[in-house]
Amino acid sequence: MKVSYFPGCTLKTKAKELDAYARKCAEVLGVTLEEIEDWQCCGGVFSTSRDEVATKLSSVRALKAANDKEQPLVTVCSACHNVIKQTNHQVQTDAEFADKVNRYMAPEAPYSGETAVYHYLEMLRDLVGFDKIKEKVVNPQTGKKIAAYYGCLLLRPNKVMQMDDPENPSIIEDFIRAIGAQPVIYASRNECCGGYVTMESPELAKKKSNAVTGNAAAAGAEMMVTACPLCRYNLVKNGSEIPVVYFTELLAEALGVKEDTNA
Amino acid sequence: MHNKNQYLQEELLRTSGVNPKKCMRCGKCSATCPAYDEMEYHPHQFVNMVESGDIEPLLNSKSLYRCLSCFACIDRCPRGVEPAKLVEAVRLAAIRKQGANHLKADDVPAMLDDDIPQQALVSAFRKYAK
Ligand code: SF4
Ligand code: SF4
Ligand code: SF4
Ligand code: SF4
């Protein structure tokens, strides 16, 4: 199976491990990630304002590129996924916005939101299947107690993201089980870590991230997994007492491809 | 009713798509807001103050830059009012004014460290500058 892949700028710089492991693991699972040519940064945050048009064009171009190849579009970074999926939804539901972006881009055929957008975790669940992953695990992460950190961007707004139950999600816990480890449930797993104000208000970011990591540690977790470079940076910088790793790193370990990935 | 901010009010409602009349003043949005302690005006107040045309205090409030864009108030409002969309609309109205950028490029180097992801920078510029 081939899918279009939008790595995003952070995966090309500060989160190279996230990218390298994602590609390697997908190959093992029979999926080829075809990087979109000339993709541009999505901007990192979706503006809900209907008159913000130009800032969303990079997302529409990526969506259109996937559509031209008749492929779903897969992203790994939670923020890219959130921005691209919300932009796609706006193209589908806001005719004035769709008209404006198509006038800007002047494509041969207008883009009207046809592309299916998957986060890598959804790709694992819906296109590969957690059962298939279980079969491919050569190095089960037995005994590891892992707290899934969803944060905000994977789940909200639920009306658009439609990934999981936003108040009681299970996709990352199911992933943790598939690689042989033990998920730890804790209250703050879908609460915000304050990542977006890490520059604007470091104190607020610290308070929010400590609440999350403290809660996970108190629930008995020995590590946390996330899909978002900003969450990870924020949680680690503010002194998480337990390690915070990308889910793709654990997947690579479980599938036995971590060593040959030169991240 | 006299409303000196009528034009701005219409603009905010149009670009946000929010209908403040749906709000039943239950306060759930503010109760769930992770930035509550840091905001002088809370999400339900954005809804109520825009509705009444009392917009100037919001435009000048640091609350605009404390909202975490976590979308919790959007998901948890029982009436589908989606307050964060109004916060974003007011924030844009504030920073789109000439010279009103909240984040200036010259200030950025001092905020950086070796590990900060691009995402933090680009999203800060999207949220705080035009
Ligand atoms: S979310 Fe972040 S990493 Fe992803 S492209 Fe956008 S800004 Fe870059
Ligand atoms: S970085 Fe933190 S603030 Fe941002 S989405 Fe992730 S959880 Fe929420
Ligand atoms: S949660 Fe919704 S209905 Fe309740 S106060 Fe906030 S905006 Fe109004
Ligand atoms: S989006 Fe902003 S206003 Fe709404 S709950 Fe999150 S921080 Fe509070």
Coordinates of C-alpha atoms and ligand atoms in Angstrom, one line a residue:
Chain A
M1 CA 0.0 0.0 0.0
K2 CA 1.3 3.5 -0.9
V3 CA 0.2 6.6 0.9
S4 CA 1.1 10.3 0.6
Y5 CA 3.2 11.5 3.5
F6 CA 3.5 15.0 5.0
P7 CA 6.4 15.0 7.4
G8 CA 6.3 18.6 8.4
C9 CA 9.1 20.9 9.3
T10 CA 9.7 19.8 12.9
L11 CA 10.2 16.2 11.7
K12 CA 12.9 17.4 9.3
T13 CA 14.8 19.2 12.0
K14 CA 14.3 18.7 15.7
A15 CA 12.3 15.5 15.6
K16 CA 14.3 13.5 13.0
E17 CA 13.8 10.3 15.0
L18 CA 10.1 10.6 14.7
D19 CA 10.4 10.7 10.9
A20 CA 13.0 8.0 10.5
Y21 CA 11.3 5.5 12.7
A22 CA 7.9 6.3 11.1
R23 CA 9.2 5.4 7.6
K24 CA 11.1 2.3 8.7
C25 CA 8.2 0.9 10.6
A26 CA 5.7 1.6 7.8
E27 CA 7.9 -0.4 5.5
V28 CA 7.9 -3.4 7.8
L29 CA 4.1 -3.1 8.0
G30 CA 3.7 -3.1 4.2
V31 CA 3.0 0.7 3.8
T32 CA 5.2 3.0 1.7
L33 CA 5.2 6.6 2.8
E34 CA 5.6 8.7 -0.3
E35 CA 6.7 12.1 0.7
I36 CA 4.8 14.9 -1.0
E37 CA 7.0 17.0 -3.3
D38 CA 7.7 20.6 -2.3
W39 CA 5.5 20.5 0.8
Q40 CA 5.5 23.6 2.9
C41 CA 5.0 24.1 6.6
C42 CA 1.4 24.0 7.7
G43 CA 1.9 26.8 10.3
G44 CA 1.5 24.7 13.4
V45 CA -1.8 26.0 14.5
F46 CA -5.2 26.1 12.8
S47 CA -7.0 29.4 12.7
T48 CA -10.7 29.0 13.2
S49 CA -11.2 32.4 11.6
R50 CA -13.1 32.0 8.3
D51 CA -11.3 34.9 6.6
E52 CA -7.8 33.4 7.2
V53 CA -7.1 32.0 3.8
A54 CA -3.5 32.5 2.7
T55 CA -2.1 30.8 5.8
K56 CA -4.0 27.6 5.0
L57 CA -2.9 27.2 1.4
S58 CA 0.1 25.0 2.2
S59 CA -2.3 22.5 3.8
V60 CA -4.6 22.6 0.8
R61 CA -1.7 22.1 -1.6
A62 CA -0.6 19.0 0.4
L63 CA -4.2 17.7 0.3
K64 CA -4.5 18.3 -3.4
A65 CA -1.2 16.6 -4.1
A66 CA -2.4 13.5 -2.3
N67 CA -5.7 13.7 -4.2
D68 CA -3.9 13.9 -7.5
K69 CA -2.3 10.6 -6.7
E70 CA -5.5 9.1 -5.4
Q71 CA -3.9 8.4 -2.1
P72 CA -4.8 9.1 1.6
L73 CA -2.6 11.7 3.3
V74 CA -0.7 10.6 6.4
T75 CA 1.0 12.8 8.9
V76 CA 2.9 11.9 12.1
C77 CA 3.1 15.2 13.9
S78 CA -0.2 15.8 15.9
A79 CA -0.1 19.5 15.0
C80 CA 0.3 19.0 11.3
H81 CA -2.5 16.5 11.4
N82 CA -4.7 18.8 13.2
V83 CA -4.1 21.8 10.9
I84 CA -4.4 19.7 7.7
K85 CA -7.6 17.9 8.8
Q86 CA -9.3 21.1 10.0
T87 CA -8.3 22.8 6.7
N88 CA -9.8 19.9 4.8
H89 CA -13.0 20.1 6.8
Q90 CA -13.2 23.9 6.0
V91 CA -12.8 23.2 2.3
Q92 CA -15.6 20.6 2.6
T93 CA -18.0 22.8 4.6
D94 CA -17.3 26.4 3.7
A95 CA -18.1 27.1 0.1
E96 CA -16.7 30.7 0.1
F97 CA -13.4 29.4 1.6
A98 CA -13.2 26.6 -1.0
D99 CA -13.8 29.1 -3.8
K100 CA -11.1 31.4 -2.5
V101 CA -8.4 28.8 -2.1
N102 CA -9.1 27.4 -5.6
R103 CA -8.8 30.9 -7.1
Y104 CA -5.5 31.3 -5.4
M105 CA -4.1 28.0 -6.5
A106 CA -5.9 27.9 -9.9
P107 CA -5.7 24.1 -10.3
E108 CA -6.9 22.3 -13.4
A109 CA -9.6 20.6 -11.4
P110 CA -10.8 22.4 -8.2
Y111 CA -10.1 20.7 -4.9
S112 CA -13.1 20.2 -2.8
G113 CA -12.0 18.1 0.2
E114 CA -11.9 14.6 -1.3
T115 CA -8.7 13.4 0.4
A116 CA -8.9 11.1 3.4
V117 CA -6.6 12.4 6.1
Y118 CA -5.0 9.9 8.6
H119 CA -2.8 10.4 11.5
Y120 CA -0.1 7.7 11.6
L121 CA -1.8 6.2 14.6
E122 CA -5.1 5.9 12.6
M123 CA -3.1 4.4 9.8
L124 CA -1.9 1.7 12.2
R125 CA -5.4 1.1 13.5
D126 CA -7.5 1.4 10.4
L127 CA -5.3 0.7 7.4
V128 CA -2.8 -1.8 8.9
G129 CA -4.7 -3.1 12.0
F130 CA -3.3 -3.6 15.5
D131 CA -3.6 -7.4 15.1
K132 CA -1.2 -7.3 12.2
I133 CA 1.2 -5.2 14.3
K134 CA 1.0 -7.8 17.0
E135 CA 2.1 -10.4 14.6
K136 CA 5.1 -8.4 13.4
V137 CA 6.4 -7.6 16.9
V138 CA 9.7 -9.4 17.4
N139 CA 10.7 -7.5 20.6
P140 CA 7.6 -7.2 22.7
Q141 CA 7.8 -4.4 25.3
T142 CA 6.7 -6.7 28.0
G143 CA 6.3 -5.2 31.5
K144 CA 6.7 -1.5 30.4
K145 CA 4.1 0.7 32.1
I146 CA 3.4 3.4 29.6
A147 CA 1.2 6.5 29.9
A148 CA -0.4 7.6 26.6
Y149 CA -0.4 11.4 26.2
Y150 CA -3.0 12.6 23.8
G151 CA -2.9 16.3 24.6
C152 CA -5.3 18.4 22.6
L153 CA -4.5 18.2 19.0
L154 CA -5.2 14.6 18.2
L155 CA -8.7 14.7 19.6
R156 CA -10.1 18.2 19.4
P157 CA -12.3 19.5 18.0
N158 CA -13.9 16.1 17.9
K159 CA -16.5 17.1 15.4
V160 CA -13.7 17.5 12.8
M161 CA -11.0 15.1 14.1
Q162 CA -13.2 12.1 14.6
M163 CA -10.2 10.0 15.8
D164 CA -11.6 8.6 19.0
D165 CA -13.8 9.4 22.0
P166 CA -12.3 12.8 23.0
E167 CA -13.0 12.2 26.7
N168 CA -12.2 8.5 26.9
P169 CA -9.8 7.7 24.0
S170 CA -8.2 4.3 23.5
I171 CA -6.2 4.4 20.3
I172 CA -2.8 4.9 22.0
E173 CA -3.6 2.4 24.7
D174 CA -4.5 -0.1 22.1
F175 CA -1.2 0.7 20.3
I176 CA 0.7 0.1 23.6
R177 CA -1.0 -3.2 24.0
A178 CA -0.2 -4.2 20.5
I179 CA 3.5 -3.8 21.1
G180 CA 3.2 -5.9 24.3
A181 CA 3.4 -3.2 26.9
Q182 CA 0.9 -2.2 29.6
P183 CA -1.0 1.1 29.3
V184 CA -1.5 3.3 32.4
I185 CA -4.7 5.3 32.5
Y186 CA -4.6 8.7 34.2
A187 CA -6.9 11.7 34.3
S188 CA -4.7 14.3 32.4
R189 CA -4.0 12.3 29.3
N190 CA -6.3 14.5 27.2
E191 CA -5.6 17.8 29.0
C192 CA -3.4 20.5 27.5
C193 CA 0.3 20.7 28.4
G194 CA 0.4 24.4 27.5
G195 CA 2.8 23.8 24.6
Y196 CA 1.6 26.8 22.5
V197 CA 2.6 29.3 25.2
T198 CA 6.1 27.9 25.8
M199 CA 7.6 31.1 24.4
E200 CA 4.8 33.5 25.4
S201 CA 4.4 32.4 29.0
P202 CA 6.9 29.8 30.2
E203 CA 5.4 29.8 33.7
L204 CA 2.0 28.8 32.4
A205 CA 3.5 26.2 30.2
K206 CA 5.5 24.8 33.1
K207 CA 2.4 24.7 35.4
K208 CA 0.3 22.8 32.8
S209 CA 3.0 20.3 31.8
N210 CA 4.0 19.5 35.4
A211 CA 0.3 18.7 36.1
V212 CA 0.3 16.2 33.2
T213 CA 3.6 14.5 33.9
G214 CA 3.0 14.5 37.7
N215 CA -0.4 12.8 37.2
A216 CA 1.1 10.2 34.9
A217 CA 4.0 9.4 37.3
A218 CA 1.6 9.2 40.3
A219 CA -0.5 6.7 38.4
G220 CA 2.5 4.4 38.1
A221 CA 3.8 5.1 34.6
E222 CA 7.5 4.7 34.0
M223 CA 7.4 6.5 30.6
M224 CA 5.0 8.6 28.5
V225 CA 4.4 8.4 24.7
T226 CA 3.4 11.3 22.5
A227 CA 3.0 12.0 18.8
C228 CA 3.7 15.7 19.1
P229 CA 7.2 17.3 19.1
L230 CA 5.9 20.3 20.9
C231 CA 4.3 18.3 23.7
R232 CA 7.5 16.3 24.1
Y233 CA 9.7 19.4 24.2
N234 CA 7.4 21.1 26.7
L235 CA 7.1 18.1 29.0
V236 CA 10.8 17.4 29.0
K237 CA 12.0 21.0 29.3
N238 CA 9.7 21.5 32.3
G239 CA 11.3 18.6 34.2
S240 CA 9.2 15.5 33.6
E241 CA 10.2 12.9 36.2
I242 CA 9.7 10.1 33.7
P243 CA 11.0 9.9 30.1
V244 CA 8.8 11.1 27.3
V245 CA 9.3 9.3 23.9
Y246 CA 7.7 9.3 20.5
F247 CA 5.4 6.5 19.9
T248 CA 7.3 5.6 16.7
E249 CA 10.4 5.1 18.7
L250 CA 8.7 2.3 20.7
L251 CA 7.2 0.9 17.6
A252 CA 10.6 0.7 16.0
E253 CA 12.0 -1.0 19.0
A254 CA 9.1 -3.5 19.1
L255 CA 9.4 -4.3 15.4
G256 CA 13.2 -4.7 15.7
V257 CA 14.2 -1.9 13.4
K258 CA 15.4 0.6 15.8
E259 CA 19.1 -0.1 15.4
D260 CA 19.3 0.2 11.7
T261 CA 17.5 3.6 11.8
N262 CA 20.2 6.3 11.8
A263 CA 18.4 9.0 13.7
Chain B
M1 CA -30.0 49.2 21.0
H2 CA -27.1 51.6 20.6
N3 CA -23.8 49.9 20.0
K4 CA -20.7 51.8 19.0
N5 CA -18.9 48.7 18.0
Q6 CA -21.6 47.3 15.7
Y7 CA -19.3 47.0 12.7
L8 CA -16.6 45.2 14.7
Q9 CA -19.1 43.0 16.4
E10 CA -20.6 41.9 13.1
E11 CA -17.2 41.2 11.7
L12 CA -16.2 39.1 14.7
L13 CA -19.4 37.1 14.6
R14 CA -19.0 36.6 10.8
T15 CA -15.4 35.5 10.8
S16 CA -15.8 33.2 13.9
G17 CA -19.2 31.8 12.9
V18 CA -20.2 32.0 16.6
N19 CA -23.7 32.7 17.6
P20 CA -23.6 34.1 21.1
K21 CA -27.3 33.9 21.5
K22 CA -27.0 30.1 21.9
C23 CA -25.0 30.6 25.1
M24 CA -27.0 29.6 28.3
R25 CA -24.3 31.1 30.6
C26 CA -23.5 27.7 32.3
G27 CA -19.8 28.5 32.5
K28 CA -18.6 25.1 31.5
C29 CA -16.2 26.5 29.0
S30 CA -14.5 28.6 31.6
A31 CA -14.5 25.8 34.1
T32 CA -12.7 23.5 31.7
C33 CA -10.3 26.2 30.4
P34 CA -6.7 25.3 31.3
A35 CA -5.7 29.0 31.1
Y36 CA -8.4 30.1 33.4
D37 CA -6.1 31.4 36.2
E38 CA -4.2 33.5 33.7
M39 CA -7.1 35.1 31.9
E40 CA -8.7 38.3 33.2
Y41 CA -11.6 37.5 30.8
H42 CA -12.6 33.9 30.5
P43 CA -14.1 32.2 27.5
H44 CA -17.8 32.7 28.6
Q45 CA -17.0 36.4 29.0
F46 CA -15.7 36.6 25.4
V47 CA -19.1 35.3 24.3
N48 CA -21.1 37.6 26.6
M49 CA -19.1 40.7 26.0
V50 CA -19.0 40.4 22.2
E51 CA -22.7 39.9 22.3
S52 CA -23.3 43.1 24.3
G53 CA -20.8 45.1 22.2
D54 CA -18.3 45.5 25.1
I55 CA -15.4 44.6 22.9
E56 CA -12.7 47.2 23.7
P57 CA -11.5 45.6 27.0
L58 CA -11.1 42.2 25.2
L59 CA -9.0 43.8 22.4
N60 CA -6.6 45.2 25.0
S61 CA -6.5 42.2 27.3
K62 CA -3.5 39.9 27.7
S63 CA -6.1 37.1 27.9
L64 CA -5.8 37.0 24.1
Y65 CA -2.3 35.7 24.4
R66 CA -2.9 33.2 27.2
C67 CA -5.5 31.1 25.4
L68 CA -3.8 27.8 24.6
S69 CA -5.8 27.0 21.5
C70 CA -6.5 23.6 23.2
F71 CA -10.1 23.6 21.8
A72 CA -11.4 22.2 25.1
C73 CA -14.1 24.9 25.3
I74 CA -15.1 24.1 21.8
D75 CA -15.6 20.4 22.6
R76 CA -17.1 20.7 26.0
C77 CA -19.7 23.5 25.5
P78 CA -23.1 21.8 25.8
R79 CA -24.6 24.3 23.4
G80 CA -22.1 24.2 20.6
V81 CA -21.2 27.9 21.0
E82 CA -17.4 27.3 20.4
P83 CA -16.0 30.2 22.4
A84 CA -12.4 29.7 21.3
K85 CA -13.4 30.8 17.8
L86 CA -14.4 34.2 19.2
V87 CA -11.1 34.4 21.2
E88 CA -9.3 33.8 17.9
A89 CA -11.4 36.4 16.1
V90 CA -10.7 39.0 18.7
R91 CA -7.0 38.1 18.7
L92 CA -6.8 38.6 15.0
A93 CA -8.7 41.9 15.2
A94 CA -6.1 43.1 17.7
I95 CA -2.9 42.0 15.9
R96 CA -4.1 43.0 12.4
K97 CA -3.9 46.7 13.4
Q98 CA -0.9 48.5 12.0
G99 CA 2.1 47.9 14.3
A100 CA 0.1 45.9 16.8
N101 CA 2.0 42.6 16.5
H102 CA 2.2 41.0 19.9
L103 CA 5.3 39.0 19.0
K104 CA 8.2 40.8 17.3
A105 CA 10.9 39.0 15.3
D106 CA 13.6 40.8 17.1
D107 CA 12.4 39.4 20.4
V108 CA 12.6 35.8 19.3
P109 CA 16.4 34.9 19.6
A110 CA 16.3 35.5 23.3
M111 CA 13.4 33.0 23.7
L112 CA 15.2 30.1 21.9
D113 CA 17.1 27.1 23.2
D114 CA 18.7 24.2 21.4
D115 CA 15.8 21.9 21.6
I116 CA 12.8 24.1 20.8
P117 CA 10.9 22.7 17.8
Q118 CA 10.1 24.8 14.8
Q119 CA 6.5 24.2 15.6
A120 CA 6.7 26.5 18.7
L121 CA 8.1 29.3 16.5
V122 CA 5.8 29.1 13.6
S123 CA 2.7 28.7 15.7
A124 CA 3.7 31.7 17.9
F125 CA 4.0 33.8 14.7
R126 CA 0.7 32.6 13.4
K127 CA -1.0 33.4 16.7
Y128 CA 0.7 36.6 17.7
A129 CA 1.8 38.4 14.6
K130 CA 0.6 39.4 11.1
Ligands
SF4_1 S1 2.9 21.3 12.6 FE1 4.6 21.8 13.0 S2 6.0 20.5 12.2 FE2 4.1 20.2 11.4 S3 4.6 21.4 9.5 FE3 3.4 22.4 10.8 S4 4.7 23.6 11.9 FE4 5.8 22.2 10.9
SF4_2 S1 1.6 20.7 22.6 FE1 0.5 20.6 24.5 S2 -0.7 22.3 24.2 FE2 -0.2 21.7 22.3 S3 -1.6 20.4 21.6 FE3 0.0 19.3 22.5 S4 -0.9 19.0 24.4 FE4 -2.0 20.7 23.7
SF4_3 S1 -20.1 26.4 27.9 FE1 -21.2 27.2 26.1 S2 -23.2 27.6 26.9 FE2 -21.9 27.4 28.7 S3 -21.2 29.5 29.1 FE3 -19.7 28.6 27.8 S4 -20.3 29.2 25.8 FE4 -22.1 29.5 27.1
SF4_4 S1 -9.2 27.2 23.6 FE1 -8.4 28.9 24.8 S2 -10.2 29.7 25.8 FE2 -10.8 27.7 25.1 S3 -10.4 26.3 26.8 FE3 -8.5 26.3 25.5 S4 -7.3 27.9 26.4 FE4 -9.3 28.2 27.2

